[in-house]
Structure formats: C-alpha cells, structure tokens
CSV table of C-alpha atoms in Angstrom, one decimal:
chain,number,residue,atom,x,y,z
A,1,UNK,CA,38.7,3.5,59.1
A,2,UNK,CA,35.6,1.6,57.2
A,3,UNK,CA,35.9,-0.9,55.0
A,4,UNK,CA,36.0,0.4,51.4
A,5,UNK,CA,33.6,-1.8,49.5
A,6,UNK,CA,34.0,-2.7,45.3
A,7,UNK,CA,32.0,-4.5,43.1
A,8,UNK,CA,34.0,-6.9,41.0
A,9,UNK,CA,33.2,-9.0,38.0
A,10,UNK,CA,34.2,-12.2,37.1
A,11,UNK,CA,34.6,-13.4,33.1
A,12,UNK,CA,31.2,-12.6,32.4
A,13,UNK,CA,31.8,-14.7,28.4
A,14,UNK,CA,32.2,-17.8,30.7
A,15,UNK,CA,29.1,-17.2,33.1
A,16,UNK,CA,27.4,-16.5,29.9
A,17,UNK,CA,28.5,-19.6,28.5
A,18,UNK,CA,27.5,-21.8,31.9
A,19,UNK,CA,23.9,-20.8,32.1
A,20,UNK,CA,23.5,-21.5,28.5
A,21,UNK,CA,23.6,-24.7,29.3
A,22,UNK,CA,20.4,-24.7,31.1
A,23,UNK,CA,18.6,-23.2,28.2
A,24,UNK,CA,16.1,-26.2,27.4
A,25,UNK,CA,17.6,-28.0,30.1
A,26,UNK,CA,15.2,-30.9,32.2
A,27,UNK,CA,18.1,-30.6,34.7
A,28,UNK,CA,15.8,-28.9,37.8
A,29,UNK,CA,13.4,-27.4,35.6
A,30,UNK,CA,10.0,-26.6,37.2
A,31,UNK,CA,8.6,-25.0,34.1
A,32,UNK,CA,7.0,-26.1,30.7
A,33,UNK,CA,6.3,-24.8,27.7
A,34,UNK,CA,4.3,-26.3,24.3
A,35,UNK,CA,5.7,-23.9,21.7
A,36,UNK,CA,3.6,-23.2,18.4
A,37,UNK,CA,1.8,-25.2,15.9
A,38,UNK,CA,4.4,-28.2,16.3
A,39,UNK,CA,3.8,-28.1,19.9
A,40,UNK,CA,7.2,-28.5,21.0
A,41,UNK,CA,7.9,-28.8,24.7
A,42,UNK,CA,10.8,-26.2,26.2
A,43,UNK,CA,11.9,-27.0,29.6
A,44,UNK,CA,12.9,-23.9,32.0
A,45,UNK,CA,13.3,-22.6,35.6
A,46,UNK,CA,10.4,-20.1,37.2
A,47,UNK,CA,13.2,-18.2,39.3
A,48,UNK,CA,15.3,-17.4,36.5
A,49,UNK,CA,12.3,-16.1,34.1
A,50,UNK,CA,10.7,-14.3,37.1
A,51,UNK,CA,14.2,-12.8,38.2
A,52,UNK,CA,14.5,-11.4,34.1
A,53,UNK,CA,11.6,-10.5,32.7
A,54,UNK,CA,8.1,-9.2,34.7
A,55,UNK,CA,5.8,-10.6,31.6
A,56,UNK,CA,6.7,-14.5,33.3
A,57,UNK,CA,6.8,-12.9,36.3
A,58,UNK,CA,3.1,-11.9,36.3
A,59,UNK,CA,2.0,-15.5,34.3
A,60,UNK,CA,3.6,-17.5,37.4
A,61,UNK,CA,1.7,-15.2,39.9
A,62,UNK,CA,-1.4,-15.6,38.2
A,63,UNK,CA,-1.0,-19.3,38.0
A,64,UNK,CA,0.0,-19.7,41.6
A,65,UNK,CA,-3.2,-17.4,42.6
A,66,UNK,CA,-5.9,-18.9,40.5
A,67,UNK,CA,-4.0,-22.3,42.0
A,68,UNK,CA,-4.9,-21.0,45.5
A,69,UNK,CA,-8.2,-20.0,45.0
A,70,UNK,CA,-9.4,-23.2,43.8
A,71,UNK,CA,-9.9,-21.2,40.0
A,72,UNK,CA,-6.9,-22.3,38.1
A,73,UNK,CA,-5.2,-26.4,37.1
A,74,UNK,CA,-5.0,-28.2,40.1
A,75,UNK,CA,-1.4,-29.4,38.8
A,76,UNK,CA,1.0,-26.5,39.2
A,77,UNK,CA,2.9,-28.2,37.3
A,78,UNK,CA,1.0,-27.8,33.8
A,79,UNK,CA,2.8,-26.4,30.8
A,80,UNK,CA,2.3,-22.9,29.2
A,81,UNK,CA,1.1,-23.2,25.7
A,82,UNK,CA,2.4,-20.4,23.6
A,83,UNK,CA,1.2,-21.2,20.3
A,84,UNK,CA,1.5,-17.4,18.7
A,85,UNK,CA,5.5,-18.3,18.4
A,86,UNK,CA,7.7,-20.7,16.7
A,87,UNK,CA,10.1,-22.7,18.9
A,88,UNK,CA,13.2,-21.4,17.1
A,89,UNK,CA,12.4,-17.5,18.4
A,90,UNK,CA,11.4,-18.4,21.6
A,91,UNK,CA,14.3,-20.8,22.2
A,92,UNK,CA,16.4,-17.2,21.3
A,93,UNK,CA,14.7,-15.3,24.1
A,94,UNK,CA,15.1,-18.1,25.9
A,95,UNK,CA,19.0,-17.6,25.1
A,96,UNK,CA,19.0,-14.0,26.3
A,97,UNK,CA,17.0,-14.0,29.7
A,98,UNK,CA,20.0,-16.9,30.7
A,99,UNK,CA,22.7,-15.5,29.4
A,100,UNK,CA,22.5,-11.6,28.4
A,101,UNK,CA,23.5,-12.3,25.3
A,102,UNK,CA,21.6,-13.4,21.9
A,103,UNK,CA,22.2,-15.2,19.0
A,104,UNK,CA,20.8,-13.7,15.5
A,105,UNK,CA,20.1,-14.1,12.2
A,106,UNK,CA,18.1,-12.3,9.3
A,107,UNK,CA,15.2,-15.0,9.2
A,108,UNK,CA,14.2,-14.9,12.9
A,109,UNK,CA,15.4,-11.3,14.1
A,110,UNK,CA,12.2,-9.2,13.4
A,111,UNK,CA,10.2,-11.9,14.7
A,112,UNK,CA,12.6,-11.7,17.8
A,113,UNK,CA,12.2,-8.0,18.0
A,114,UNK,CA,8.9,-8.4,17.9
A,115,UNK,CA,8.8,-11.1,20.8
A,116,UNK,CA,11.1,-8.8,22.9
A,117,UNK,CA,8.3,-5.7,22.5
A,118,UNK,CA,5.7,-8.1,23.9
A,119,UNK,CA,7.5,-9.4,26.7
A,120,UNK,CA,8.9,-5.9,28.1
A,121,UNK,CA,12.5,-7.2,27.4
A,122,UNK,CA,14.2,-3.8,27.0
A,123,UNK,CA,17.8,-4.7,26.2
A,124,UNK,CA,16.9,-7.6,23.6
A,125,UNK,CA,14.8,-5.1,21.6
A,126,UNK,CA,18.0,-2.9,21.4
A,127,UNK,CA,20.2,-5.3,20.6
A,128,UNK,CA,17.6,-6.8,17.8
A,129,UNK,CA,17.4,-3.1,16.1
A,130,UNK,CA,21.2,-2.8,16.4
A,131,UNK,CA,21.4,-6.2,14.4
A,132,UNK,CA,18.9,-5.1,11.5
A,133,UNK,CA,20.8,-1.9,11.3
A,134,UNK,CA,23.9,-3.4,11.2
A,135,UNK,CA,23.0,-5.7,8.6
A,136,UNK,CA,20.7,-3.8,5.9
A,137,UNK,CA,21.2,-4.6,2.5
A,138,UNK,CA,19.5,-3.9,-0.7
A,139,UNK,CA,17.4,-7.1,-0.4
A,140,UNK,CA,15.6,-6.4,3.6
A,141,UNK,CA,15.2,-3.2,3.7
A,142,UNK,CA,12.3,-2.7,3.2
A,143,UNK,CA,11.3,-5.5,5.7
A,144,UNK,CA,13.3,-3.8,8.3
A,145,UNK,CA,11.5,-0.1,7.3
A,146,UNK,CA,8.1,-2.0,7.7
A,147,UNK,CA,9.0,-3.5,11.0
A,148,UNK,CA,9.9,0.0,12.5
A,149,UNK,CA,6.4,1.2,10.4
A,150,UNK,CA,4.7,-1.6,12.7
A,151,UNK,CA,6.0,-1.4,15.8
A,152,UNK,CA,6.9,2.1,16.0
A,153,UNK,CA,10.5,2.1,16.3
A,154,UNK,CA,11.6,5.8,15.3
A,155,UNK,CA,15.3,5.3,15.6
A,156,UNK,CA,15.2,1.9,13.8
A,157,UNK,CA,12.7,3.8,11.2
A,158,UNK,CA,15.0,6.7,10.8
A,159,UNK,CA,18.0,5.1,10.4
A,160,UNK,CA,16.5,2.6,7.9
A,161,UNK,CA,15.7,5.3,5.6
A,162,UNK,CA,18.6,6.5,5.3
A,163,UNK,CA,19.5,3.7,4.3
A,164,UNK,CA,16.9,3.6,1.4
A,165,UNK,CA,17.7,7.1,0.7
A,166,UNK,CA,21.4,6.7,-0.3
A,167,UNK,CA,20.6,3.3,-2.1
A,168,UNK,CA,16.9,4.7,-3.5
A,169,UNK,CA,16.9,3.0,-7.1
A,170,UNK,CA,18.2,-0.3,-6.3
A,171,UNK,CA,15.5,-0.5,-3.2
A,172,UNK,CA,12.8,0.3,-5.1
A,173,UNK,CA,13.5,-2.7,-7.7
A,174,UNK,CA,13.6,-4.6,-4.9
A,175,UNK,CA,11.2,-7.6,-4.6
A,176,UNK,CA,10.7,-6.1,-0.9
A,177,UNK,CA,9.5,-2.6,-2.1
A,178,UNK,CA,6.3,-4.3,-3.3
A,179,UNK,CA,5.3,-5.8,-0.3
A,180,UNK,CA,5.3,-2.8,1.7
A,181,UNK,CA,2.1,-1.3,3.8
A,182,UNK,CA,0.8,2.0,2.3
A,183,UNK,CA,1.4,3.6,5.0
A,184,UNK,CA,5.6,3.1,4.8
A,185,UNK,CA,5.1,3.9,1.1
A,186,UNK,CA,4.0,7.0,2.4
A,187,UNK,CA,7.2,7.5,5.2
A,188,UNK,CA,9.4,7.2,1.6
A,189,UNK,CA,7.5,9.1,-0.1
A,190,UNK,CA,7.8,11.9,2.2
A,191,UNK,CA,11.9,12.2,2.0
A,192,UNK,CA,13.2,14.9,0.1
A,193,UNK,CA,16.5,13.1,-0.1
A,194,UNK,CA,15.4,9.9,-2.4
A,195,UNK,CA,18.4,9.7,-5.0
A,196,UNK,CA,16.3,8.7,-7.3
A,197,UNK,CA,14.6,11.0,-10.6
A,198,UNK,CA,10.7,11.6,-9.8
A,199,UNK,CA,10.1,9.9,-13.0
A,200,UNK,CA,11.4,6.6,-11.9
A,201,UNK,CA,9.9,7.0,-8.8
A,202,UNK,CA,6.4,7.6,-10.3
A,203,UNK,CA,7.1,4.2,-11.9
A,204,UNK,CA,8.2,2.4,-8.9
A,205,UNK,CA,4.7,3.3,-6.9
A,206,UNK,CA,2.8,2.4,-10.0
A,207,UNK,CA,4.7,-1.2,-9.7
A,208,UNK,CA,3.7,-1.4,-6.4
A,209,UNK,CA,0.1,-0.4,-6.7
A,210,UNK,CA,-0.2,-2.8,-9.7
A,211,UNK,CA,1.0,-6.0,-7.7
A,212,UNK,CA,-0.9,-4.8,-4.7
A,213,UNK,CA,-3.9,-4.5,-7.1
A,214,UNK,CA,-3.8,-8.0,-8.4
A,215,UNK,CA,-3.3,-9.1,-4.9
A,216,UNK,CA,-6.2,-7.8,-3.6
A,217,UNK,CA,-8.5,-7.6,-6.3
A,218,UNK,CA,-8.8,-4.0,-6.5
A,219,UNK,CA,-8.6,-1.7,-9.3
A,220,UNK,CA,-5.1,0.2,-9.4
A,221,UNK,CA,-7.2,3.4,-8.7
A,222,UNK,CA,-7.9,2.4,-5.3
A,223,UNK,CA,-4.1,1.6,-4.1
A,224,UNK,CA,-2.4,4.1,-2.1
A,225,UNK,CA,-5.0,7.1,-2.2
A,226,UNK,CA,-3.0,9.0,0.5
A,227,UNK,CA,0.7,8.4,-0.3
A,228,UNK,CA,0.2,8.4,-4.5
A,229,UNK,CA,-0.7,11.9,-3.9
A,230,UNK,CA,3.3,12.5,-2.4
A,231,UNK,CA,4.2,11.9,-6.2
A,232,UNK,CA,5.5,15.4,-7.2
A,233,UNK,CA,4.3,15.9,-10.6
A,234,UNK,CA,5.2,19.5,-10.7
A,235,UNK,CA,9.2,18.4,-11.1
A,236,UNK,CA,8.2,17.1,-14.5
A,237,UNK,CA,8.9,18.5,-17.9
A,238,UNK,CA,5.4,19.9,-19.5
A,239,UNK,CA,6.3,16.7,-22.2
A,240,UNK,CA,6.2,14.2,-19.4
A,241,UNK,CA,3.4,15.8,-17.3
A,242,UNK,CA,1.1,15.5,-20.6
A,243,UNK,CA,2.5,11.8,-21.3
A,244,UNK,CA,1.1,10.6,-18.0
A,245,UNK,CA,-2.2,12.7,-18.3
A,246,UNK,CA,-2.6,10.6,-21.1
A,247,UNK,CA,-2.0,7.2,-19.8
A,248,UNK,CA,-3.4,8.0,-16.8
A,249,UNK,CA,-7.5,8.1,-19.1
A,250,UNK,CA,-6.6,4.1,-18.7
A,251,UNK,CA,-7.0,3.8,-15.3
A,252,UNK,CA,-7.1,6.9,-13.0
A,253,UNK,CA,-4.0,6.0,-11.2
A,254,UNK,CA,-2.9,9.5,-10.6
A,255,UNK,CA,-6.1,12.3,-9.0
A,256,UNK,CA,-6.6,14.9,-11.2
A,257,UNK,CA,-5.1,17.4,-8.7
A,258,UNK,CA,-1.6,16.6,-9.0
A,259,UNK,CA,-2.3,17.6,-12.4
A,260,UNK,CA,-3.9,21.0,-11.7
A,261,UNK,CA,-1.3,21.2,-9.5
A,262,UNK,CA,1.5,20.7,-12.4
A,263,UNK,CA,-0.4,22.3,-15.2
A,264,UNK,CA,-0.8,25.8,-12.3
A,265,UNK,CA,2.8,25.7,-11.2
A,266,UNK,CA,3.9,25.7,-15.0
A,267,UNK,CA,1.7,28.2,-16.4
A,268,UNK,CA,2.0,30.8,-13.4
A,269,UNK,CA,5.6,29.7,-13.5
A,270,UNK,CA,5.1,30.3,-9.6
A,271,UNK,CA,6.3,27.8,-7.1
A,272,UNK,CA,4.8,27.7,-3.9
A,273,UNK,CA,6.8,28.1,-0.4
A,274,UNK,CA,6.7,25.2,1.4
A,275,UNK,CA,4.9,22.7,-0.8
A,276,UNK,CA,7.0,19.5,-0.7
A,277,UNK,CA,5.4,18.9,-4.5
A,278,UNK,CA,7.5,21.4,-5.5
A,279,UNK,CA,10.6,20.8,-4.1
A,280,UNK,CA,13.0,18.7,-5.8
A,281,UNK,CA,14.8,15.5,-4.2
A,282,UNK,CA,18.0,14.7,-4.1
A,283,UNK,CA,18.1,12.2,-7.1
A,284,UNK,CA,16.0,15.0,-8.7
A,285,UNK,CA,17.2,15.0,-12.5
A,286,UNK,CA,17.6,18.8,-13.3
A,287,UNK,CA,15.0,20.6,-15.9
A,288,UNK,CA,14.8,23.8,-17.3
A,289,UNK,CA,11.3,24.0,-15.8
A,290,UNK,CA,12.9,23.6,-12.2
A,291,UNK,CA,14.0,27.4,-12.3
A,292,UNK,CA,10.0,28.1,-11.8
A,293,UNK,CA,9.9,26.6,-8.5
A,294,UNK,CA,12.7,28.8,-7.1
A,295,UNK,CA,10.1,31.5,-7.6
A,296,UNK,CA,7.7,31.1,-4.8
A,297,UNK,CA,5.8,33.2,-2.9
C-alpha cells in the first residue's frame, strides 16, 4: 500500500516572527538599497526577493546580464537606488515579502498600496484595500475614493462610496472633499443614493470649485465642466432654481443648460425617463414640484 503523503504546517505567527528579523538585517545580505531623498541604505537577501516578488526578480537578472556582457557595474555588489520611495514604505514591503504579513497605518497605507501595484505584489495590495476599507472615517475618505479613482481599484472604489453615500453631508464638509480630482467629483456625483438635499450638494461642488479655483488660478467657470453638469437642477423648487440663475450672472458657475433643462421640466411639468437630472437621490428633500418627474415619457 503507498505511502499516503500530507502537507503539514508548523506555527506559521513564529516563522513570521523569525524572518522578520532579517528585514534590514547586514546578517548575510548580498543586496543594497539607497532609499529616497535621505538616501538611506536597506540591507536584504537576492534569494528571498527573487523567490517573492518577479519585479526584483527581473532587476537582479538584468544586473547579473548587463554584468556579463561587460554593459553593466563591474561591482555586483552596487546598491539599488530607489529614490521614488520613502524608506518607511519600502521597509513595509520589505516586512511582507519576509514575513507574509504587514504592518499598517493611515499615513503610509496608500503609498503602500500604491508600491504593491508597482511591484506585482498581489496579496499586499489586497490586504492594503482591506485596511483602507476597514478603517474609513469621515476624515480619509475621500483620500481612499481618490486612491481607487487613481489606480483603478473598482472594489476599493465601490465600497468607498458607500461609504460616502451613507455619511454624504459630513464627507462633503470634509477638508478632504476639496482636494479631490474632477474626475472622482464626477464618480459622486453620479450616485443616486447621496443622503444629502441637492441644494447642499450644489453648495458643496461650488466649495470645491472655488478652492480649486484659487488654487490654480482659474476662474470658478472653468472648474469641473464635466461633473458640474451632474448637479440636478430640475429637483429644485422654481424659487431656488431662479435664486441660483441669479447668482449664477456673477460668475457662470452653472451652463445655461441645466437651466433650460429645469425651467423645460417645470413648465412641461414632464420628466424624462431615464435622465439621472431628474431623478431624485436618496437625501433628496421632498417638493411639491417632484410629483412632475414621476410623469415621464
């Protein structure tokens, strides 16, 4: 009868705990590194980086080849100057390729999910979006939503905004809110679940567009062309529609066709089918005039 064969793990916390040790550790290293502007020197081992992660992989073959050819240092032994990165995140990736595990923290994890996107590290990216899910709060959310913006991260972007959709108001106060790319202005914009009255969040895009404005030297006009126009102006009262035409003669904020848009849907009182101007959000205050936009076509 053969030999039945089982894989078996040891404590994997103490084995985890063991090669930490040899994170930054001179002890046998044949690798090193100058990290960043303070040029900082991290010591590490070529096997262990190869065996983890094909990004080192591919710079220690490259090195050995141009070595060989006669292209490359003639000392194998020259650092790597990474000068993109600040020690503190790289001694974190450093952390995870020896041990499997990472430590965190809300100052270095986006830069850290960012680091693990370049370098092809898989299960650190999943365990950095798990962390800035985990750990939203008024205050980053709107870091973590532009993160996901930047790097593409649907699942992190998704569940981000629910986030900001149950806690709409007190995100868009938020000093975050006005640092935001026009383009993840516009992925709010687009939710039909804001809790928050279209009113108040006409007023929290005209925030943003006026301290983007003074930050760039641009008339107010000229921030957010595409994603202003997701304001739905149609959900106001005919009072508030005509207060904002009014301040709007100041400084053409809002394009004229969100008005004709308004001023149309009110005096057909005809909503139209599938128009997202026209359909109210969550945090939608109720108006008589909303009974119009049931009527569409």
């Amino acid at each position: 009868m053969p030999a039945v064969e089982k894989c078996l793990f040891g404590d994997e916390k103490e084995f985890a705990n063991q090669m930490k040790l040899l994170v930054n550790s001179k002890d046998l290293h044949d690798i090193e590194f100058v990290i960043g502007p303070s040029r900082k020197r991290v010591y590490a081992h070529k096997c262990i980086l190869s065996g983890r992660c094909e990004v080192f992989r591919a710079m220690f073959v490259e090195q050995a080849q141009k070595l060989k050819s006669g292209q490359g240092d003639k000392d194998l032994d020259a650092p790597f100057v990474l000068s993109d990165m600040t020690h503190e995140v790289f001694l974190t990736m450093m952390e995870f390729i020896y041990t499997n595990r990472v430590t965190l923290s809300s100052k270095t994890a986006i830069d850290v999910l960012a680091t693990a996107l370049e370098y092809g590290l898989d299960d650190l990216k999943h365990l950095c979006e798990d962390y800035l899910v985990s750990s939203l709060d008024v205050d980053n959310a709107c870091d973590r939503i532009q993160a996901a913006q930047t790097y593409r991260l649907d699942d992190l972007k998704r569940k981000t905004l629910e986030y900001i959709e149950e806690n709409t108001k007190a995100v868009l106060e938020s000093k975050g809110f006005e640092e935001i790319s026009e383009e993840t202005l516009y992925c709010i914009l687009e939710s039909d679940n804001l809790m928050l009255d279209e009113m108040e969040v006409y007023q929290a895009v005209r925030r943003w567009a006026s301290v983007n404005s003074a930050v760039s030297s641009k008339p107010i006009s000229a921030m957010g062309r595409d994603s202003i126009k997701l304001i739905r102006l149609p959900l106001l009262s005919l009072e508030e529609i005509s207060i904002l035409e009014e301040e709007n003669k100041k400084d053409h904020f809002l394009p004229m066709e969100l008005f004709a848009l308004a001023w149309k849907i009110h005096a057909t009182r005809q909503g139209e089918k599938g128009n997202p101007l026209t359909t109210t959000r969550k945090g939608t205050a109720p108006r008589e005039c909303h009974t119009i936009l049931q009527n569409a076509k």
